[in-house]
mmCIF file of C-alpha atoms in Angstrom:
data_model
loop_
_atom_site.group_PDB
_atom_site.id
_atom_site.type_symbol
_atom_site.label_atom_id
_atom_site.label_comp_id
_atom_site.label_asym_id
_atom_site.label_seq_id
_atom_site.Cartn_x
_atom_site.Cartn_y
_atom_site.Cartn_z
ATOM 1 C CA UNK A 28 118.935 8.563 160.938
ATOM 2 C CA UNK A 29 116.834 10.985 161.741
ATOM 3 C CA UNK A 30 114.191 12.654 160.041
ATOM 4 C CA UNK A 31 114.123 16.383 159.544
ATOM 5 C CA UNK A 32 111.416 18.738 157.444
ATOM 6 C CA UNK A 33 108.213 18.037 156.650
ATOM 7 C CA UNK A 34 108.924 13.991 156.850
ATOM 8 C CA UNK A 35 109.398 14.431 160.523
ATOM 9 C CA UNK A 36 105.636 15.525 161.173
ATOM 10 C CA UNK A 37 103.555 12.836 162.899
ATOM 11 C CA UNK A 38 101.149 11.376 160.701
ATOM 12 C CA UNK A 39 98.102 12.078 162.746
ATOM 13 C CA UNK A 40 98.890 15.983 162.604
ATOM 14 C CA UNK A 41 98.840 15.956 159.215
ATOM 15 C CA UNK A 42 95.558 13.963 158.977
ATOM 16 C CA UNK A 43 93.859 16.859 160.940
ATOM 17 C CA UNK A 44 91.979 19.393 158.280
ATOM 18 C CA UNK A 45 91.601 22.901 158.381
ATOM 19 C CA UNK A 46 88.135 22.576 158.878
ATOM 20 C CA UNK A 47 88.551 20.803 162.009
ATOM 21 C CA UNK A 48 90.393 23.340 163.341
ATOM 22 C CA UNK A 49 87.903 25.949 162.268
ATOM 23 C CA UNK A 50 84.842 23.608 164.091
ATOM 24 C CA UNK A 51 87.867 23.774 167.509
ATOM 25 C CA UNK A 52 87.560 27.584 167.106
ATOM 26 C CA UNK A 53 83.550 27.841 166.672
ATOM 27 C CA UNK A 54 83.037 25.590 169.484
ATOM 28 C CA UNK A 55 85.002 27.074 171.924
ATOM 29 C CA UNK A 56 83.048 30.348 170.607
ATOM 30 C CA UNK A 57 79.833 28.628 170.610
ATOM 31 C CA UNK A 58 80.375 26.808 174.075
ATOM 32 C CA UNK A 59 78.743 23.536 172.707
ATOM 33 C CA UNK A 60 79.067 20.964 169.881
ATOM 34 C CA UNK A 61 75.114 22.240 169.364
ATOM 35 C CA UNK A 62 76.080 25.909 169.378
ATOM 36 C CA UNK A 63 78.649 25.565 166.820
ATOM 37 C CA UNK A 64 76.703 23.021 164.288
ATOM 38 C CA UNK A 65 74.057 26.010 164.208
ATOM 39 C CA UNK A 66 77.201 28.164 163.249
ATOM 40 C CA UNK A 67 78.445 26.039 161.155
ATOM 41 C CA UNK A 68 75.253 25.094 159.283
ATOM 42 C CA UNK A 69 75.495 21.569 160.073
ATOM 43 C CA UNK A 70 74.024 18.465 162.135
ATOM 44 C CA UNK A 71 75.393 18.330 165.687
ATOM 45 C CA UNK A 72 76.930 14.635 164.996
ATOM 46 C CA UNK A 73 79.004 15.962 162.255
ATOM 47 C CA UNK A 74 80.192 18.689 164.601
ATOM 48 C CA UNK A 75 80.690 15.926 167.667
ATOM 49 C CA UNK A 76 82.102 13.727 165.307
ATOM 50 C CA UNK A 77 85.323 15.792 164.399
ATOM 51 C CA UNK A 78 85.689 16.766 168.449
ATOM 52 C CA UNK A 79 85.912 12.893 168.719
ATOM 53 C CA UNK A 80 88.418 12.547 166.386
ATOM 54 C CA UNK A 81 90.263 15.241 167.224
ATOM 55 C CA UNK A 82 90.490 14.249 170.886
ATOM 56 C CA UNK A 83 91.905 10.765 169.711
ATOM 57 C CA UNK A 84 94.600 12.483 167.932
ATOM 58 C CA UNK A 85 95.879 14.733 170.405
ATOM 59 C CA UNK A 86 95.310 12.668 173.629
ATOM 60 C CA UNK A 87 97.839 10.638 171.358
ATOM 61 C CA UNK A 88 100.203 12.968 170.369
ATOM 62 C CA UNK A 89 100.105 15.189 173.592
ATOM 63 C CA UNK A 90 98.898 12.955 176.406
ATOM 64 C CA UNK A 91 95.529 14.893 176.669
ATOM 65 C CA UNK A 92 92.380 15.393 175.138
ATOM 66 C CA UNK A 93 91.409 18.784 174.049
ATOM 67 C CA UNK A 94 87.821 19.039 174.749
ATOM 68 C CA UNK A 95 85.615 17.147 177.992
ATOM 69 C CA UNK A 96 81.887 16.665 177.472
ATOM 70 C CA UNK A 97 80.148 18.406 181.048
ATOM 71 C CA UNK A 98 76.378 17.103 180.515
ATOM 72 C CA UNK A 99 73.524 17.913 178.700
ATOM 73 C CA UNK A 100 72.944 21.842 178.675
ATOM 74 C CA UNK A 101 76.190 22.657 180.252
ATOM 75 C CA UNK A 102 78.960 24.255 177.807
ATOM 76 C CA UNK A 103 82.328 22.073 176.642
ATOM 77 C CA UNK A 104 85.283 21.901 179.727
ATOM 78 C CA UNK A 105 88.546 22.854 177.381
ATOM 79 C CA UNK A 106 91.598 21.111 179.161
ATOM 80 C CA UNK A 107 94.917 23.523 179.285
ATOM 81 C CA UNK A 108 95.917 21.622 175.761
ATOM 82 C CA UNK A 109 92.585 22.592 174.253
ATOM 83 C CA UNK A 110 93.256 25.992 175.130
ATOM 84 C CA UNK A 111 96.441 26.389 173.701
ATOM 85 C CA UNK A 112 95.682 24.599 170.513
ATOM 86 C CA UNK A 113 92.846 26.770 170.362
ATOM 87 C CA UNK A 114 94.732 29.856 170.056
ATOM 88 C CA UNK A 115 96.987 28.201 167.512
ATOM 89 C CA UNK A 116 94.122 27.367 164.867
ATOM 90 C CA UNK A 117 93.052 31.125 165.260
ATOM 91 C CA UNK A 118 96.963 31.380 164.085
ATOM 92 C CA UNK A 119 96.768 29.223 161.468
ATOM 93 C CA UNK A 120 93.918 29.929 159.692
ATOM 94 C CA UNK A 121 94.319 33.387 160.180
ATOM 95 C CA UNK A 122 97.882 33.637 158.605
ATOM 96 C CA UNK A 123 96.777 31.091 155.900
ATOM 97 C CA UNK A 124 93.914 33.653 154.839
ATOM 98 C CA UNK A 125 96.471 36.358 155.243
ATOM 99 C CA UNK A 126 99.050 34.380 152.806
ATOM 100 C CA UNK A 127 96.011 33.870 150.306
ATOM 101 C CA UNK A 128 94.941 37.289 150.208
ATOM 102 C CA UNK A 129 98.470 38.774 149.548
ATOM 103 C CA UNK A 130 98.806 35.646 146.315
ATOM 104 C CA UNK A 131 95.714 37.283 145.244
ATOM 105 C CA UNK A 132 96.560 40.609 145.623
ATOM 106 C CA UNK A 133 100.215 40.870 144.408
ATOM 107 C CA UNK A 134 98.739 38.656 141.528
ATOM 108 C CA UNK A 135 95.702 41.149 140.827
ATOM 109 C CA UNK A 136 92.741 38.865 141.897
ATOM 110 C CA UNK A 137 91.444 41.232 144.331
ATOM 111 C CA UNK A 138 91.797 44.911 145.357
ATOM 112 C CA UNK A 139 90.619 46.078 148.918
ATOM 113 C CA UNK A 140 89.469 49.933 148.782
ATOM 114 C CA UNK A 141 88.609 52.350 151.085
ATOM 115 C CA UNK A 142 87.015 55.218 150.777
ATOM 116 C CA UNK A 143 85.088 57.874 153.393
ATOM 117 C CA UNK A 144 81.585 59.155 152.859
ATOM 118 C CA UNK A 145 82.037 62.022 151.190
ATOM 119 C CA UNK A 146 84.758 60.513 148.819
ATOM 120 C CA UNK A 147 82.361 57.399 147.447
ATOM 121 C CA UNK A 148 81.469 58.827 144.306
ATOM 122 C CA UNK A 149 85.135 59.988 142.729
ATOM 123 C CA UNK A 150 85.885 56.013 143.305
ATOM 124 C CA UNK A 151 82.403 55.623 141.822
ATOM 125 C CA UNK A 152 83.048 57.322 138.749
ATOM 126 C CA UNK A 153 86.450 55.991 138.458
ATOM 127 C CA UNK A 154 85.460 52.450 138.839
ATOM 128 C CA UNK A 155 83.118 53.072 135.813
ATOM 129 C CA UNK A 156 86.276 53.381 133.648
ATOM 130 C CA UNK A 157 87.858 50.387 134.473
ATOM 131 C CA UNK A 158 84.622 48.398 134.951
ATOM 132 C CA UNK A 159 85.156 46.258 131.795
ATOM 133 C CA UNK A 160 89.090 45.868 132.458
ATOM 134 C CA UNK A 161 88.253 44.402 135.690
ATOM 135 C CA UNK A 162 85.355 42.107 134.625
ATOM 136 C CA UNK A 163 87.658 40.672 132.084
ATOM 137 C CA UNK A 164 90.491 39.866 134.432
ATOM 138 C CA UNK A 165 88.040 38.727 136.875
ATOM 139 C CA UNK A 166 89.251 41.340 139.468
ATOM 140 C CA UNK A 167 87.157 40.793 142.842
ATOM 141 C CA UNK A 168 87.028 44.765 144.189
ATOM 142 C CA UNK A 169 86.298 44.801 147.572
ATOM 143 C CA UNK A 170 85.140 48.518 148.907
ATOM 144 C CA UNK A 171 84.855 49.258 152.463
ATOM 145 C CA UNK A 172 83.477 52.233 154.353
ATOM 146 C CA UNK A 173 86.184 53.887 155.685
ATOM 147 C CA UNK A 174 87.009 56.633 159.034
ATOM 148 C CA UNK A 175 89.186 59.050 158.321
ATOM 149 C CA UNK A 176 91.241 57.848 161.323
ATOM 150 C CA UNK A 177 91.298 54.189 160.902
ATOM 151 C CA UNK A 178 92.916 55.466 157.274
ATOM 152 C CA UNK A 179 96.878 54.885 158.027
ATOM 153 C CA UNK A 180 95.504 52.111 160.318
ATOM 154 C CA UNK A 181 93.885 49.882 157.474
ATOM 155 C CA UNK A 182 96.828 50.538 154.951
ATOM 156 C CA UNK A 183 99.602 49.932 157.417
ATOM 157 C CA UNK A 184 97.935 46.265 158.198
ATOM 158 C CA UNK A 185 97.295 45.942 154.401
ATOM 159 C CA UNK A 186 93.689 45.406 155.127
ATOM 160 C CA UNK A 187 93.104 47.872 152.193
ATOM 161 C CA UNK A 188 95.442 48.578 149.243
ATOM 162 C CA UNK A 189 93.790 52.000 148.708
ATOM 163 C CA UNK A 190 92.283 54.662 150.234
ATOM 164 C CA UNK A 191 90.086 57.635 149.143
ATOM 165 C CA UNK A 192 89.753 60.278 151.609
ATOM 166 C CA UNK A 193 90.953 63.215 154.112
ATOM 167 C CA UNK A 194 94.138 63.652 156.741
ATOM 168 C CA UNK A 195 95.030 66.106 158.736
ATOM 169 C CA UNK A 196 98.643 67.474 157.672
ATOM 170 C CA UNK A 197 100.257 69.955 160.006
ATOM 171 C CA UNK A 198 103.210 72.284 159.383
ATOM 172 C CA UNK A 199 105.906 70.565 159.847
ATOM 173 C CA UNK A 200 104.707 67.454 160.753
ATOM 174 C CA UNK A 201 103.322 66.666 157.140
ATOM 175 C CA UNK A 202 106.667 65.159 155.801
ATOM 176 C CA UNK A 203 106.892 62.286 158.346
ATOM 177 C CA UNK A 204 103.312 61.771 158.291
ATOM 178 C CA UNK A 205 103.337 60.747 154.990
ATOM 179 C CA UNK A 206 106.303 59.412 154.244
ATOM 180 C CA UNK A 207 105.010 55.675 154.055
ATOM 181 C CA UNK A 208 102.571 56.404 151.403
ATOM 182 C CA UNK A 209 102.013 57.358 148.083
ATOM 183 C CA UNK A 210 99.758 60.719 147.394
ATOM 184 C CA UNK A 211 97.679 61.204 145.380
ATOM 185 C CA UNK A 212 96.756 64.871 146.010
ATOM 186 C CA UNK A 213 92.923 66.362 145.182
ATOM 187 C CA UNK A 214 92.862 68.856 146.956
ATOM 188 C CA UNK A 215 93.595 70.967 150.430
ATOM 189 C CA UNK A 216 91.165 73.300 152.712
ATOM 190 C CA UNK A 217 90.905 74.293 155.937
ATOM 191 C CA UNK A 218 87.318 74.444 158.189
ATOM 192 C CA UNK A 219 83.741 76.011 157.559
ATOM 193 C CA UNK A 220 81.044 76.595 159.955
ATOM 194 C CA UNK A 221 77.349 75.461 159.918
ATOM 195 C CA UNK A 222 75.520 77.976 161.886
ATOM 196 C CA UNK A 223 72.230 78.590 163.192
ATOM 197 C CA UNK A 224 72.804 81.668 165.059
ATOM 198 C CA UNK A 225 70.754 84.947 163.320
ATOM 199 C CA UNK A 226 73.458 87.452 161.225
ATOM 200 C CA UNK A 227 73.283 89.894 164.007
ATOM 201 C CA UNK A 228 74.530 87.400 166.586
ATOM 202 C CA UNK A 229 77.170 86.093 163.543
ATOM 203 C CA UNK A 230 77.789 88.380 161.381
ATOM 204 C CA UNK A 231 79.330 88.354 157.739
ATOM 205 C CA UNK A 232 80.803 85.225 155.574
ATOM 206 C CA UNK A 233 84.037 84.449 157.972
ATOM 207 C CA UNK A 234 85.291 84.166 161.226
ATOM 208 C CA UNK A 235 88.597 84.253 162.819
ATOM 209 C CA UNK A 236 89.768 81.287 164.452
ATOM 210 C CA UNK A 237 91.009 82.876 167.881
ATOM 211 C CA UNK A 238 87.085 84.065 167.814
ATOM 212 C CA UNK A 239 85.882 80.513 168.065
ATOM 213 C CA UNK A 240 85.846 80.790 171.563
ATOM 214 C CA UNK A 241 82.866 83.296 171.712
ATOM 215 C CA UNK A 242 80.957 80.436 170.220
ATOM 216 C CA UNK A 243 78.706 77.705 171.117
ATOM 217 C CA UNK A 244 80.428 75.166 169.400
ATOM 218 C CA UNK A 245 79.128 71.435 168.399
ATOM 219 C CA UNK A 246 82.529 68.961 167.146
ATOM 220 C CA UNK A 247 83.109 65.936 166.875
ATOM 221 C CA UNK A 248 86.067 64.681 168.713
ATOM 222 C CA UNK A 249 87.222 62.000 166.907
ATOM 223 C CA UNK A 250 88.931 62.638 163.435
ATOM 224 C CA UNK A 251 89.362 65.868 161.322
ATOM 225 C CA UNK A 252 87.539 68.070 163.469
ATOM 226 C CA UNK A 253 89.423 66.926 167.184
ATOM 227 C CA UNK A 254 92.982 67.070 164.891
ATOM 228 C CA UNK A 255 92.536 70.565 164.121
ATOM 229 C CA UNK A 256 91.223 71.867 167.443
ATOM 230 C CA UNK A 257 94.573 70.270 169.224
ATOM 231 C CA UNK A 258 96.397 71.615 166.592
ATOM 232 C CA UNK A 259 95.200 75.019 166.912
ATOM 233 C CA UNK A 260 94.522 75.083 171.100
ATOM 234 C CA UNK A 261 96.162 72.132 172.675
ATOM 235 C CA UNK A 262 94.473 69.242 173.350
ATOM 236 C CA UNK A 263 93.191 71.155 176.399
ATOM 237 C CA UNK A 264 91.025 72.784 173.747
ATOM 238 C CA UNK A 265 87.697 71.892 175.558
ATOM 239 C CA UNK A 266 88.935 74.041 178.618
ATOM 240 C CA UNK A 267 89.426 77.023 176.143
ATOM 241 C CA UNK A 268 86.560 77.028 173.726
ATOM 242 C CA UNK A 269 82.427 76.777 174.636
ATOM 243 C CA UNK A 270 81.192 73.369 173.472
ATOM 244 C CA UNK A 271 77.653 72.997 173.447
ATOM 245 C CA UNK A 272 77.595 69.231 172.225
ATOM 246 C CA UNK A 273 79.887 66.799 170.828
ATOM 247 C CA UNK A 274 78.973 64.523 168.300
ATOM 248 C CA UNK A 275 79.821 61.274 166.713
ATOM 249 C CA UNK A 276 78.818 62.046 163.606
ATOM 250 C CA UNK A 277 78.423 65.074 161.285
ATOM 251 C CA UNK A 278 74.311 64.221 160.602
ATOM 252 C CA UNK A 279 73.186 64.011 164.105
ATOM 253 C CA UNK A 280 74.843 67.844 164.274
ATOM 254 C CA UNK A 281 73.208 68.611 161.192
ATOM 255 C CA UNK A 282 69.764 67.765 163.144
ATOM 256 C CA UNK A 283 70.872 69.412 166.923
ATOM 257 C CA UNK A 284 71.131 72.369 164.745
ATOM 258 C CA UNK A 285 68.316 72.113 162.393
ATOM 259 C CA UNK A 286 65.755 71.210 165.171
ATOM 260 C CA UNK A 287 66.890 74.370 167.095
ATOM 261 C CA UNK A 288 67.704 71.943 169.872
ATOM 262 C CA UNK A 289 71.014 73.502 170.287
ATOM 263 C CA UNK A 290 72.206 77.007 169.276
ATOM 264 C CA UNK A 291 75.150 77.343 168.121
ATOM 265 C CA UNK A 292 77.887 76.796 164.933
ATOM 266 C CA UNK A 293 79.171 72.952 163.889
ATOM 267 C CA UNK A 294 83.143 72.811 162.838
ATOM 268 C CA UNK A 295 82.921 70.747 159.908
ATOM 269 C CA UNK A 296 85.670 70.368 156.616
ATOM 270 C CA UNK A 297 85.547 73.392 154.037
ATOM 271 C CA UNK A 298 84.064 70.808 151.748
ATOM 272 C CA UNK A 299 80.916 70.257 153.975
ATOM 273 C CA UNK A 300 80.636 73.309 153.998
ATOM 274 C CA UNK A 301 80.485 74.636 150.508
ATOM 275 C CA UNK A 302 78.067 70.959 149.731
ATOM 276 C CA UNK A 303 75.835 72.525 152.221
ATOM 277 C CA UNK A 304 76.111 76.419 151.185
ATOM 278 C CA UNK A 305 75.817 74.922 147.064
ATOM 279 C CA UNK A 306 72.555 72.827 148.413
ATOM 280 C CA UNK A 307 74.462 69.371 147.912
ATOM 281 C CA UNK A 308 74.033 68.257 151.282
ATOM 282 C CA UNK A 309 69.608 68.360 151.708
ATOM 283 C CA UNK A 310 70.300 67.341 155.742
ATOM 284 C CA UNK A 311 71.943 70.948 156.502
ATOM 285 C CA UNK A 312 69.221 73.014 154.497
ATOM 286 C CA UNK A 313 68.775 76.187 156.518
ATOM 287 C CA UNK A 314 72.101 76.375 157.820
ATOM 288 C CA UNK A 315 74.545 78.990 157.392
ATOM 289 C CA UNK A 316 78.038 78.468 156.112
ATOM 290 C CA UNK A 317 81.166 80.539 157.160
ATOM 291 C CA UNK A 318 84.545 79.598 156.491
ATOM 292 C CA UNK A 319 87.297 79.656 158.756
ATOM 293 C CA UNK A 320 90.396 81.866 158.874
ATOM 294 C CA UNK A 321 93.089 79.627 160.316
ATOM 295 C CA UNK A 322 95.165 82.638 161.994
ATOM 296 C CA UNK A 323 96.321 80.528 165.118
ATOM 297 C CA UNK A 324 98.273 77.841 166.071
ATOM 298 C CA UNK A 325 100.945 75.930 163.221
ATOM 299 C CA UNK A 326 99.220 75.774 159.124
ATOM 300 C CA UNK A 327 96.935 73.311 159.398
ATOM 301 C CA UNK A 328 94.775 71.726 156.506
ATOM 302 C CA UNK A 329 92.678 68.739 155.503
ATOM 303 C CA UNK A 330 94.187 67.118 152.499
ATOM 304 C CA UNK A 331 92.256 65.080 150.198
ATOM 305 C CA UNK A 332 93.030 62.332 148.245
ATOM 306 C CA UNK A 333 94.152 58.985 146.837
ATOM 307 C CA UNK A 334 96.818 57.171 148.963
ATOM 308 C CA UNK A 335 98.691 53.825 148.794
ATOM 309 C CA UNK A 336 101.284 51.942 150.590
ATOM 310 C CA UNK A 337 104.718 53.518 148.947
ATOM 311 C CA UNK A 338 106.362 51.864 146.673
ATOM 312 C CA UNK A 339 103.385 49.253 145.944
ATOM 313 C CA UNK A 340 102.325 50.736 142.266
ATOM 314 C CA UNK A 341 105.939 50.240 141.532
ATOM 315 C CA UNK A 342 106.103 46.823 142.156
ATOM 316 C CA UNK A 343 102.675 45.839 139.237
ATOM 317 C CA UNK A 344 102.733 45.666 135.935
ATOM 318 C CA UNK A 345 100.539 48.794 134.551
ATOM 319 C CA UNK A 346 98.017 46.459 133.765
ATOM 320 C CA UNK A 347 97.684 45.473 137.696
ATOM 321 C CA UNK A 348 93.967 46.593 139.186
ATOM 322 C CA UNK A 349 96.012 49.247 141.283
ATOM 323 C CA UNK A 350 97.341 50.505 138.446
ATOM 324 C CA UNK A 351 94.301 50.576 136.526
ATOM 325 C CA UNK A 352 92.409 52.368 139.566
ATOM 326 C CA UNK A 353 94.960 54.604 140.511
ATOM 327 C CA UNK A 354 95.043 56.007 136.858
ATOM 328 C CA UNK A 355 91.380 56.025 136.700
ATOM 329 C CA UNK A 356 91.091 58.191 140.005
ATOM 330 C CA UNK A 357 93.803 60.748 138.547
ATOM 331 C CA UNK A 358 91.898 60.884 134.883
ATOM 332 C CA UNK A 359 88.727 61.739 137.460
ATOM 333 C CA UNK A 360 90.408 64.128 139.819
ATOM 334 C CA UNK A 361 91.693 66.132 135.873
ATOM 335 C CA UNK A 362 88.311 66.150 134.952
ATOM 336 C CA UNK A 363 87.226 67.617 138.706
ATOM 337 C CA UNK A 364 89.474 70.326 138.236
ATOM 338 C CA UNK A 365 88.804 71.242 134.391
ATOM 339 C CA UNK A 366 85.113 71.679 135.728
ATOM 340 C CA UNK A 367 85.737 73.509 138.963
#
């Protein structure tokens, strides 16, 4: 009779390790047994030895080895087999770690969070709260710098299990957007201006939005700022409005500006703007701040917050370290407001 399950797996696959497959993978990164033992932290025989035994067990099982030796100085020849069993380790392993991290999650080992630059210190303060809950259960937190459009992107793959920061939610658009997820609202705004024009050449404490095209205007593209301009113009936008520069990233505007380099007025979120106009934000000293009347195009607004995958919380005991965070970020966000 034949065997079916795990008894029908040939006993020289399941002598082969994980780490062999993971010195497979770093070789055929490496190009050479050498290049991967300096990887690897190891002595080249060690390294040489598992491609040896590894060869012996698949020439067996598949009727070719997986790796030829080309000479000294030359990189490793992997056959077609090699290949393919290449891209499966990179499978395995990486859908083993996968299957760990979600154990350790859903059991409240570890918690991934995200947060955005300007959003660092609520989970700052709020991780002060819980710091002795989590040292207790041993939680490993895990924080990650975060861009405001890799935000959906990183929960979605459940790279991160939270996320502190900004989206741009459009009239109605914002149902759909974020239906997935769970909201934790701070707060909403719209866009300021950082300006080094004179008064006379930009007058007063506001501007219009369908006046933004009498401007010399440094953006950034990508994120927030890019979002609101489509929303507002099209995504032709740069064939409507004046763009002196575009930028990566808000402190390399901060210093076009500064330095005089370019004249003109940054787009930047209604909270940049009143850091900067309040003196919280040292690199835009000198700058003027004017906010932005949003009087074209669909409502458009940068929300700020805490979000989650939907229905995650749900699924945890109150004592889980989402649980624990999540209330933690709300008790800070109370205290924001009380103090606002």
């Amino acid at each position: 009779m034949a065997l079916s399950g795990p008894q029908q797996y040939p006993t020289e696959l399941l002598d082969t390790t994980m780490d062999q497959l993971r010195t497979l993978i770093v070789v055929h990164e490496a190009g050479t047994a050498l290049g991967a033992a300096r990887r690897l932290g190891r002595e080249q025989s060690s390294v040489q030895k598992q491609l040896d035994t590894m060869n012996r067990t698949f020439a067996a099982l598949c009727g070719e080895e997986l790796v030829r030796k080309q000479g000294r100085g030359r990189d490793a020849l992997f056959t077609a087999t090699g290949e393919a069993l290449v891209g499966l380790a990179r499978r395995t392993l990486g859908e083993w770690a996968e299957g760990v991290h979600d154990a350790r999650r859903r059991l409240g080992r570890t918690l991934s969070v995200g947060t955005t630059r300007y959003t660092l210190g609520f989970l700052l303060d709020a991780a002060e709260r819980i710091g002795e809950d989590y040292a207790r259960a041993n939680v490993d937190l895990k924080v990650t710098h975060v861009r405001t459009g890799d935000l959906f992107t990183k929960l979605r793959s459940t790279e991160l299990d939270l996320v502190c920061g900004s989206v741009v939610v459009t009239e109605g658009e914002e149902t759909e957007l974020l239906a997935p997820y769970e909201v934790m609202e701070w707060r909403r705004s719209g866009l300021s201006l950082l300006t080094n024009l004179p008064p006379d050449r930009l007058p007063g404490t506001s501007l219009p939005a369908h006046e933004l095209d009498r401007l010399p205007l440094v953006i950034s593209a990508r994120g927030l700022i890019g979002r609101f301009l489509t929303a507002w113009y099209g995504t032709d936008y740069r064939q409507k409005l004046s763009i002196a520069a575009e930028i990566e990233a808000a402190h390399y505007g901060f210093e076009l500006l500064r330095s005089g380099l370019v004249s003109g007025a940054m787009l930047v979120t209604r909270g940049i703007g009143e850091a900067a106009a309040d003196g919280r934000l040292p690199e835009a000293g000198g700058l003027r701040t004017l906010e932005i009347v949003g009087d074209v195009g669909p409502r458009t607004e940068v929300l700020v917050g805490v979000f989650t995958r939907r229905g995650e919380r749900a699924s945890y005991p109150p004592g889980h370290p989402l649980n624990l965070l999540w209330k933690a970020l709300s008790a800070e966000n109370e205290r924001w407001w009380l103090q606002s």
